[in-house]
Coordinates of C-alpha atoms and ligand atoms in Angstrom, one line a residue:
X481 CA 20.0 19.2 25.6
X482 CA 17.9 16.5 24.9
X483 CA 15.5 15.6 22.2
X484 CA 12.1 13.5 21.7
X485 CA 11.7 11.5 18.6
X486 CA 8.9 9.9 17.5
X487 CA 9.1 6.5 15.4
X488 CA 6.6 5.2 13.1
X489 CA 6.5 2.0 11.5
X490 CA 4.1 1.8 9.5
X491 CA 3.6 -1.6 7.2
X492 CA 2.8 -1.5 3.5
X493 CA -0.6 -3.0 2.7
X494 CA -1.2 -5.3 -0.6
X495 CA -4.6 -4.7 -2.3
X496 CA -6.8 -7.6 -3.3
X497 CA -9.4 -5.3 -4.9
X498 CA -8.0 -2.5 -6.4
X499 CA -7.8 1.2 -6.5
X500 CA -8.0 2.4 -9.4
X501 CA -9.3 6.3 -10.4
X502 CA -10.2 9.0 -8.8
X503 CA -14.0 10.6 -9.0
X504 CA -12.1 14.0 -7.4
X505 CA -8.4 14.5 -5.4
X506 CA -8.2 11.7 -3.3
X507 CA -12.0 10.7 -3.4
X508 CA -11.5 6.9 -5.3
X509 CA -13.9 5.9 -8.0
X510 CA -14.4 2.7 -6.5
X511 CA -14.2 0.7 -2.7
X512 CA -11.1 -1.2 -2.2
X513 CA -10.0 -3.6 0.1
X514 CA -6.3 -4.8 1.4
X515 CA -4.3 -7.2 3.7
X516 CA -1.8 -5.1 5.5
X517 CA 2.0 -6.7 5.8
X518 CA 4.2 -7.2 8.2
X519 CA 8.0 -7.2 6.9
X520 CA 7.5 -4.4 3.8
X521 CA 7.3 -1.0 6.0
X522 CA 8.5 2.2 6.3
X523 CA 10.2 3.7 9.5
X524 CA 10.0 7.3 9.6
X525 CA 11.5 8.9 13.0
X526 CA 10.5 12.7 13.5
X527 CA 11.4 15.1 15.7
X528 CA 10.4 19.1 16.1
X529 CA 13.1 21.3 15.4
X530 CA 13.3 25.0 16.8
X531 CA 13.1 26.7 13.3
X532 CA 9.9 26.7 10.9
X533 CA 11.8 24.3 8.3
X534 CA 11.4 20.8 7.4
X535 CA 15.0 18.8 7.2
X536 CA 14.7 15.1 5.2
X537 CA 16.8 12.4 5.5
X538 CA 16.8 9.1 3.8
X539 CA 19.6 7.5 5.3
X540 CA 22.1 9.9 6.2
X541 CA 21.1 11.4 2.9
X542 CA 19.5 15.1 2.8
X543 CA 16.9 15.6 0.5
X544 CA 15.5 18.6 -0.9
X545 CA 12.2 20.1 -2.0
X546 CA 13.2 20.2 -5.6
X547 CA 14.4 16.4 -5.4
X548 CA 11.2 14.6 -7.5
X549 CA 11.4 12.1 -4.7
X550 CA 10.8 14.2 -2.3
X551 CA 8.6 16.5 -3.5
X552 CA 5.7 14.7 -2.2
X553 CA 7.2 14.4 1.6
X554 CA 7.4 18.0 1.5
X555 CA 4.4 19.0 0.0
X556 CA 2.6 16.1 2.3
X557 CA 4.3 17.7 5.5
X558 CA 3.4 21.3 4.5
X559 CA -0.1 20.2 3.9
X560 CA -0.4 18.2 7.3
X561 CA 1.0 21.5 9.3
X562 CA -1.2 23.7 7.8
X563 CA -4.6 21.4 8.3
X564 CA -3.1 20.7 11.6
X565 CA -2.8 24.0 12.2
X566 CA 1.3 23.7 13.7
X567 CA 4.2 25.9 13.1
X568 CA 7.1 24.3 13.9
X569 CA 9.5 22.6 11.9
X570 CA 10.5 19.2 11.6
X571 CA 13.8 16.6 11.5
X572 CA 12.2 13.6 9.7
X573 CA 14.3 10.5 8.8
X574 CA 12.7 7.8 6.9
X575 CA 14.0 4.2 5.5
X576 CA 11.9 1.2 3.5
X577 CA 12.6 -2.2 4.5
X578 CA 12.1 -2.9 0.6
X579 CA 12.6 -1.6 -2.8
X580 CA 11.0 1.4 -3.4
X581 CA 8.6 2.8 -6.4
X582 CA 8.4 -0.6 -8.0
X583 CA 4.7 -2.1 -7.3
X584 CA 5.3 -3.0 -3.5
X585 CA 3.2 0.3 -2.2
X586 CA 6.0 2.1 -0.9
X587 CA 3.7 5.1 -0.9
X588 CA 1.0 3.5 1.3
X589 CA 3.5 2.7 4.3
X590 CA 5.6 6.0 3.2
X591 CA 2.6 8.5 3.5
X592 CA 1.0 6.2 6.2
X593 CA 4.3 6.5 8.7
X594 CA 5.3 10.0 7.7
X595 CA 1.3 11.4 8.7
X596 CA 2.1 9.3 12.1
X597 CA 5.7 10.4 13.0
X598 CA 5.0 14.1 11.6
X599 CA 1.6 14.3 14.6
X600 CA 3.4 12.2 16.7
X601 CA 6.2 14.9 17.1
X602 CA 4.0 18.2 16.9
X603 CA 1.2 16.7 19.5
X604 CA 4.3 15.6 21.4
X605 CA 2.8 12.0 22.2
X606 CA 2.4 8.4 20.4
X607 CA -1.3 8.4 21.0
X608 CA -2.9 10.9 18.5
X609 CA -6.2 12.7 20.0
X610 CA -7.4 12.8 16.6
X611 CA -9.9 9.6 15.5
X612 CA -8.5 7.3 13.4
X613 CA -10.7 8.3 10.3
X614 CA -9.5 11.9 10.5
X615 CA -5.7 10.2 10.4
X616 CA -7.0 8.1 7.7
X617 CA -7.8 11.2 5.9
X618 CA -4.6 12.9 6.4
X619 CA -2.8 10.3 5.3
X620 CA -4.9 10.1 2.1
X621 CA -3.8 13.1 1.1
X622 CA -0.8 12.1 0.7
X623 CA -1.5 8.8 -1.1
X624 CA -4.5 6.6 -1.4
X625 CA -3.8 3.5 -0.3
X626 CA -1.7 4.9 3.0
X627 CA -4.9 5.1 4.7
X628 CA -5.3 1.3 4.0
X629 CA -1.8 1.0 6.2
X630 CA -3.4 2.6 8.9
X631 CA -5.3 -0.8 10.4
X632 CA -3.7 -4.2 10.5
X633 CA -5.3 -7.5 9.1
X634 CA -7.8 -7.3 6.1
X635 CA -9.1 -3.2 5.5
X636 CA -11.8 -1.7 3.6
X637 CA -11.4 2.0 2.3
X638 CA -14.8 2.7 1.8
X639 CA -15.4 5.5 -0.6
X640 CA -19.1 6.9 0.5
X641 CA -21.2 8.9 -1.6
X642 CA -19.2 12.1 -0.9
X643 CA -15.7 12.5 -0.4
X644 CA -16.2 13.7 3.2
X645 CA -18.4 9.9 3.6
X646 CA -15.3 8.2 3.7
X647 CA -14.0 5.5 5.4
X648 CA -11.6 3.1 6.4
X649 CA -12.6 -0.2 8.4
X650 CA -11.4 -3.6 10.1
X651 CA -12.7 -6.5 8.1
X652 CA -10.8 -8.9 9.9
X653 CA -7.8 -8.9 12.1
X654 CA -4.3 -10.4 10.9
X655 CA -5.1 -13.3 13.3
X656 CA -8.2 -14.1 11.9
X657 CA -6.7 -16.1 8.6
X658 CA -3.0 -16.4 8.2
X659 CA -2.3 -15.4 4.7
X660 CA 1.3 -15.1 3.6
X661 CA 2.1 -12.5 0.5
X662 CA 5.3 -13.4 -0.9
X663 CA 6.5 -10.9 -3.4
X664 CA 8.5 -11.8 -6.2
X665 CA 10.8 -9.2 -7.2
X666 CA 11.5 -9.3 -11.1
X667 CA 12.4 -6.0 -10.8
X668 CA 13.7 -3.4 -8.2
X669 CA 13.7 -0.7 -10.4
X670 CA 11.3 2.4 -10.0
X671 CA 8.7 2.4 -12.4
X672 CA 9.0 5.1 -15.0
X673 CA 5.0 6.1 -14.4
X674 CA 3.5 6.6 -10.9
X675 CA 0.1 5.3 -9.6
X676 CA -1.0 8.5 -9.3
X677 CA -0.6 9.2 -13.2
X678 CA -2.3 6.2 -13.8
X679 CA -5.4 7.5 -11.8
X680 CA -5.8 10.6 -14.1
X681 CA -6.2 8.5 -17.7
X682 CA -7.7 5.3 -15.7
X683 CA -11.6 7.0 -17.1
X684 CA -10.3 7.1 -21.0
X685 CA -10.0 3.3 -21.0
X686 CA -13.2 1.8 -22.3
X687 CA -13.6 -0.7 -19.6
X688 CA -13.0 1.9 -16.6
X689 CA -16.5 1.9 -16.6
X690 CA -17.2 -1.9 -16.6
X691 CA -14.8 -1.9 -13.9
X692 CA -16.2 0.5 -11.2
X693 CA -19.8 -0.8 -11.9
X694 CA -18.7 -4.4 -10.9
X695 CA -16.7 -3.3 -8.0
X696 CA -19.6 -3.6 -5.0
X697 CA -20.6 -7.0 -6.0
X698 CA -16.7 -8.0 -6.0
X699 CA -16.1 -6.5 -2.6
X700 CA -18.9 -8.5 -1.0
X701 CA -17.7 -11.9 -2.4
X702 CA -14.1 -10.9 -1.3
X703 CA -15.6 -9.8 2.2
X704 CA -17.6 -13.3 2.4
X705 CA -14.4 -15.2 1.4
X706 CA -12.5 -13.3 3.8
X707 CA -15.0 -14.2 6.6
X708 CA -15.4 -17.8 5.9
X709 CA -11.1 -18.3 5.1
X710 CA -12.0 -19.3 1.6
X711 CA -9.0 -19.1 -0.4
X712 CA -10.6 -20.8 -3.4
X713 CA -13.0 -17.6 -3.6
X714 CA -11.2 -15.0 -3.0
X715 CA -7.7 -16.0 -5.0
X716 CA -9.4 -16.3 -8.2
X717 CA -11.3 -13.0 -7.3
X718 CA -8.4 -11.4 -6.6
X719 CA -6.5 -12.2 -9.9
X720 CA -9.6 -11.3 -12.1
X721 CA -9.7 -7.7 -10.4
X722 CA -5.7 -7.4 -10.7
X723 CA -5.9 -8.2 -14.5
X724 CA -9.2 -6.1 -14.7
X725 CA -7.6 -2.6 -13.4
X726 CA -4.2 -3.8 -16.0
X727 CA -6.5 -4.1 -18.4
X728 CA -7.9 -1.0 -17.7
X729 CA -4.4 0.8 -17.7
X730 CA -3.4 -0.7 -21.4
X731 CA -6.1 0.5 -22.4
X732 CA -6.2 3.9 -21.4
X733 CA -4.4 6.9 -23.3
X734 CA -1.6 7.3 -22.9
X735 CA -1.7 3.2 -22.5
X736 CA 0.2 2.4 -19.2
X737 CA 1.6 -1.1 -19.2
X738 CA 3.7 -2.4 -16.2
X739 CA 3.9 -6.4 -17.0
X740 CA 7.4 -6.9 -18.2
X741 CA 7.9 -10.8 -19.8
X742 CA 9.2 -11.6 -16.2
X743 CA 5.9 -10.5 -14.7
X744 CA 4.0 -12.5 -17.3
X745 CA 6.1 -15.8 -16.6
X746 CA 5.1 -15.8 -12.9
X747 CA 1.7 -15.6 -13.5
X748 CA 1.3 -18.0 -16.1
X749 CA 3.7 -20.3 -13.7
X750 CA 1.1 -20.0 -11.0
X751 CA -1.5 -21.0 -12.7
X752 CA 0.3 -23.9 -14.4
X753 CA 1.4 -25.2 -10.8
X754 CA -2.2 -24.7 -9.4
X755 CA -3.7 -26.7 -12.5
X756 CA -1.3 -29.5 -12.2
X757 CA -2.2 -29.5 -8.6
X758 CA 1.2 -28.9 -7.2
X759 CA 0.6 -25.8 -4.9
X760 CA -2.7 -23.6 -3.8
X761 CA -1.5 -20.1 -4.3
X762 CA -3.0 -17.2 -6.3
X763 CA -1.1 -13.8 -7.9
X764 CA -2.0 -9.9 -7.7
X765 CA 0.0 -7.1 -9.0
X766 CA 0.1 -3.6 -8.3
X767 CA 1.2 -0.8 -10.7
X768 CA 4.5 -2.5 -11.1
X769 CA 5.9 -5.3 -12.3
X770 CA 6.4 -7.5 -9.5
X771 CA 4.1 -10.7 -8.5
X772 CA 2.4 -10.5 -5.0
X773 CA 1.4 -14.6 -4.5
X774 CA -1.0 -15.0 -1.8
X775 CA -1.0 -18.3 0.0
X776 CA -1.9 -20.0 3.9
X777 CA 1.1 -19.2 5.6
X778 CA 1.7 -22.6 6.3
X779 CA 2.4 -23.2 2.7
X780 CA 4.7 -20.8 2.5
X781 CA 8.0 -22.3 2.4
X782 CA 7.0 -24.7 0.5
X783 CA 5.5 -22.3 -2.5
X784 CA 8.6 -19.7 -1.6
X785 CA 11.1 -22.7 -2.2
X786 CA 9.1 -23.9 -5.4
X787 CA 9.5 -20.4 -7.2
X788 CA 12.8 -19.8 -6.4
X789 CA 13.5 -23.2 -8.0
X790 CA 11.2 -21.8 -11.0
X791 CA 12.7 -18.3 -10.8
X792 CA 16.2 -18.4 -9.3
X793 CA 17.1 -15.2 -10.4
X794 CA 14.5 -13.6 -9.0
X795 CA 14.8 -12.2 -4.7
X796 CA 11.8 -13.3 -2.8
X797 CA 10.5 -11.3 0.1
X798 CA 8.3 -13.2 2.0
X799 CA 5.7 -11.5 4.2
X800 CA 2.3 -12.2 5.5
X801 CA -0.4 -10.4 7.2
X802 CA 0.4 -8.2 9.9
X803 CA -1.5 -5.9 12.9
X804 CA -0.6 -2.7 11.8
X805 CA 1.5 0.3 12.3
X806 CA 3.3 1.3 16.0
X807 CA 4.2 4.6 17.5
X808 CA 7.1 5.0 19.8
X809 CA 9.1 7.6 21.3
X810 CA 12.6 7.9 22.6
X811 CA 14.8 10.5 24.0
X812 CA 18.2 11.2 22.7
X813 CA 21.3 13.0 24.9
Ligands
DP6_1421 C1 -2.4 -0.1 -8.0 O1 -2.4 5.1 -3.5 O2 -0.3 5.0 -4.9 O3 -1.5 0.2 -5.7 O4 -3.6 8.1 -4.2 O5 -2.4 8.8 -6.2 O6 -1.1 8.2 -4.2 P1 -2.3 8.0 -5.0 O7 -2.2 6.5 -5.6 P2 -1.8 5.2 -4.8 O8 -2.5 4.1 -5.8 C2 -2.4 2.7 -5.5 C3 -2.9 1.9 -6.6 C4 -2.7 0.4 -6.5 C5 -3.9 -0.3 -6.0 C6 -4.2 -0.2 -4.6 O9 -3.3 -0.1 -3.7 O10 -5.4 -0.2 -4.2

């Protein structure tokens, strides 16, 4: 007997403006916009099984529905089937190239390649009938920023004026400006409070609204900068919305706070370094507490070696803009 598998690699992304609260399930209260990795992603191989069950493996490890971890991969598969309209079962295997749960978006290439692998296996082919907007929104569903993961380079997920008005679009492939994201990982540890928490209380912080009402003007600067490769614009940009939305989430009840001292060190390092005029490199962090420093990739090993110098405890993953997420298949004896 043999079997088709379907393998999707889907890369994490890294937002340089933010996503931060919901107007409804899954509708954001603002536009965002990301650069989509290379290295960080998530492989997720699936394959239709004769029964109406769905079997998860990370590793060679089972997992179950009543697993927290897994809860959402369940839940994410049942919804997928039943909008899909499919019956069958599925064997799905998945594995991160990186830490998990800890700021790196884990959920974004996580949701992205387990909506590809899942359709992959039911339609029974890599190339999925359905548009890539109606994928976008499938994968959304399971988490925001997964539908970011979706296109390579630099991606908008516009959020429309109804939830069914939205969109995801190319504003620049990876080619375009070589940007390299090296992530310095202060901790590896899962974060105590998902993103998806956060979203809920993001409104009962007083500057939520300040936030979302300066959003559109930030995403046309960032989509200028992007445009003209002007690192000078959009790197400052980019750290004033990061430290917006944490401001937003300390001050929000219950206050959310994912800067550890380590997190605050790196920052205040970078901008040290950039003063003195030793490096040209500029931070965001997602809802964790570890440093994404954006930089030309050609000044990469240069800024990677300086912080590890700075930070020698700290691992390093160093990853750069990348075109997107693949679909393959392979038969097995
Ligand atoms: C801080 O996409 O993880 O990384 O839609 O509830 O799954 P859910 O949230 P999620 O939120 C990501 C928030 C962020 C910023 C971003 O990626 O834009």
């Amino acid at each position: 007997m043999t079997a088709k598998r379907y393998i999707a690699k889907v890369p994490s992304n890294i937002a340089l403006i933010k996503y931060w609260g919901k107007r409804e399930k899954q509708w954001p209260a603002n536009d965002s916009l990301s650069m989509t990795l290379t290295s960080s992603q998530t492989v997720t191989i699936a394959s239709r099984l004769k029964s109406s069950s769905f079997e998860v493996f990370v590793g060679k490890h089972q997992l179950f529905p009543t697993d927290p971890f897994a809860k959402k991969i369940f839940s994410h598969l049942k919804f997928l089937a039943t909008n899909l309209d499919f019956a069958d079962g599925l064997r799905i295997e998945t594995s991160n190239t990186f830490p998990a749960s800890c700021g790196i978006a884990s959920s974004a290439s996580g949701m992205g390649a387990l909506t590809l692998a899942a359709i992959a296996a039911w339609e029974d082919q890599c190339e999925s009938p359905l548009s890539l907007q109606k994928l976008a929104h499938l994968a959304r569903m399971g988490s925001g920023s997964a539908c970011r993961s979706l296109l390579g380079g630099f991606v908008a997920w516009n959020a429309g004026d109804h939830p069914s008005l939205q969109s995801i679009e190319q504003v620049a492939k990876a080619e375009h400006w070589p940007l390299a994201d090296l992530i310095v990982v202060t901790s590896a540890k899962a974060k105590s409070t998902s993103s998806s928490a956060g979203h809920e209380t993001a409104n009962t912080s007083p500057l939520f609204a300040i936030r979302t009402a300066g959003i559109h003007e930030r995403m046309r600067i960032a989509r200028e900068a992007i445009a003209a490769r002007d690192l000078s614009t959009l790197g400052p940009l980019m750290e004033t919305d990061a430290l917006d939305m944490h401001a937003v989430m300390m001050t929000s009840k219950p206050a959310l706070n994912y800067f550890t001292e380590a997190t605050v060190a790196v920052l205040q390092w970078i901008r040290d370094q950039r003063k003195a005029g030793t490096l040209e490199a500029y931070f965001t962090v997602d809802a964790g507490p570890n440093p994404h420093i954006l930089c030309r990739l050609e000044d990469a090993q240069k800024i990677s070696a300086l912080i590890h110098e700075a930070f020698p405890h700290f691992e390093i993953l160093n990853d750069q803009v990348g075109t997107g997420p693949t679909i393959d298949s392979e038969v097995t004896a």
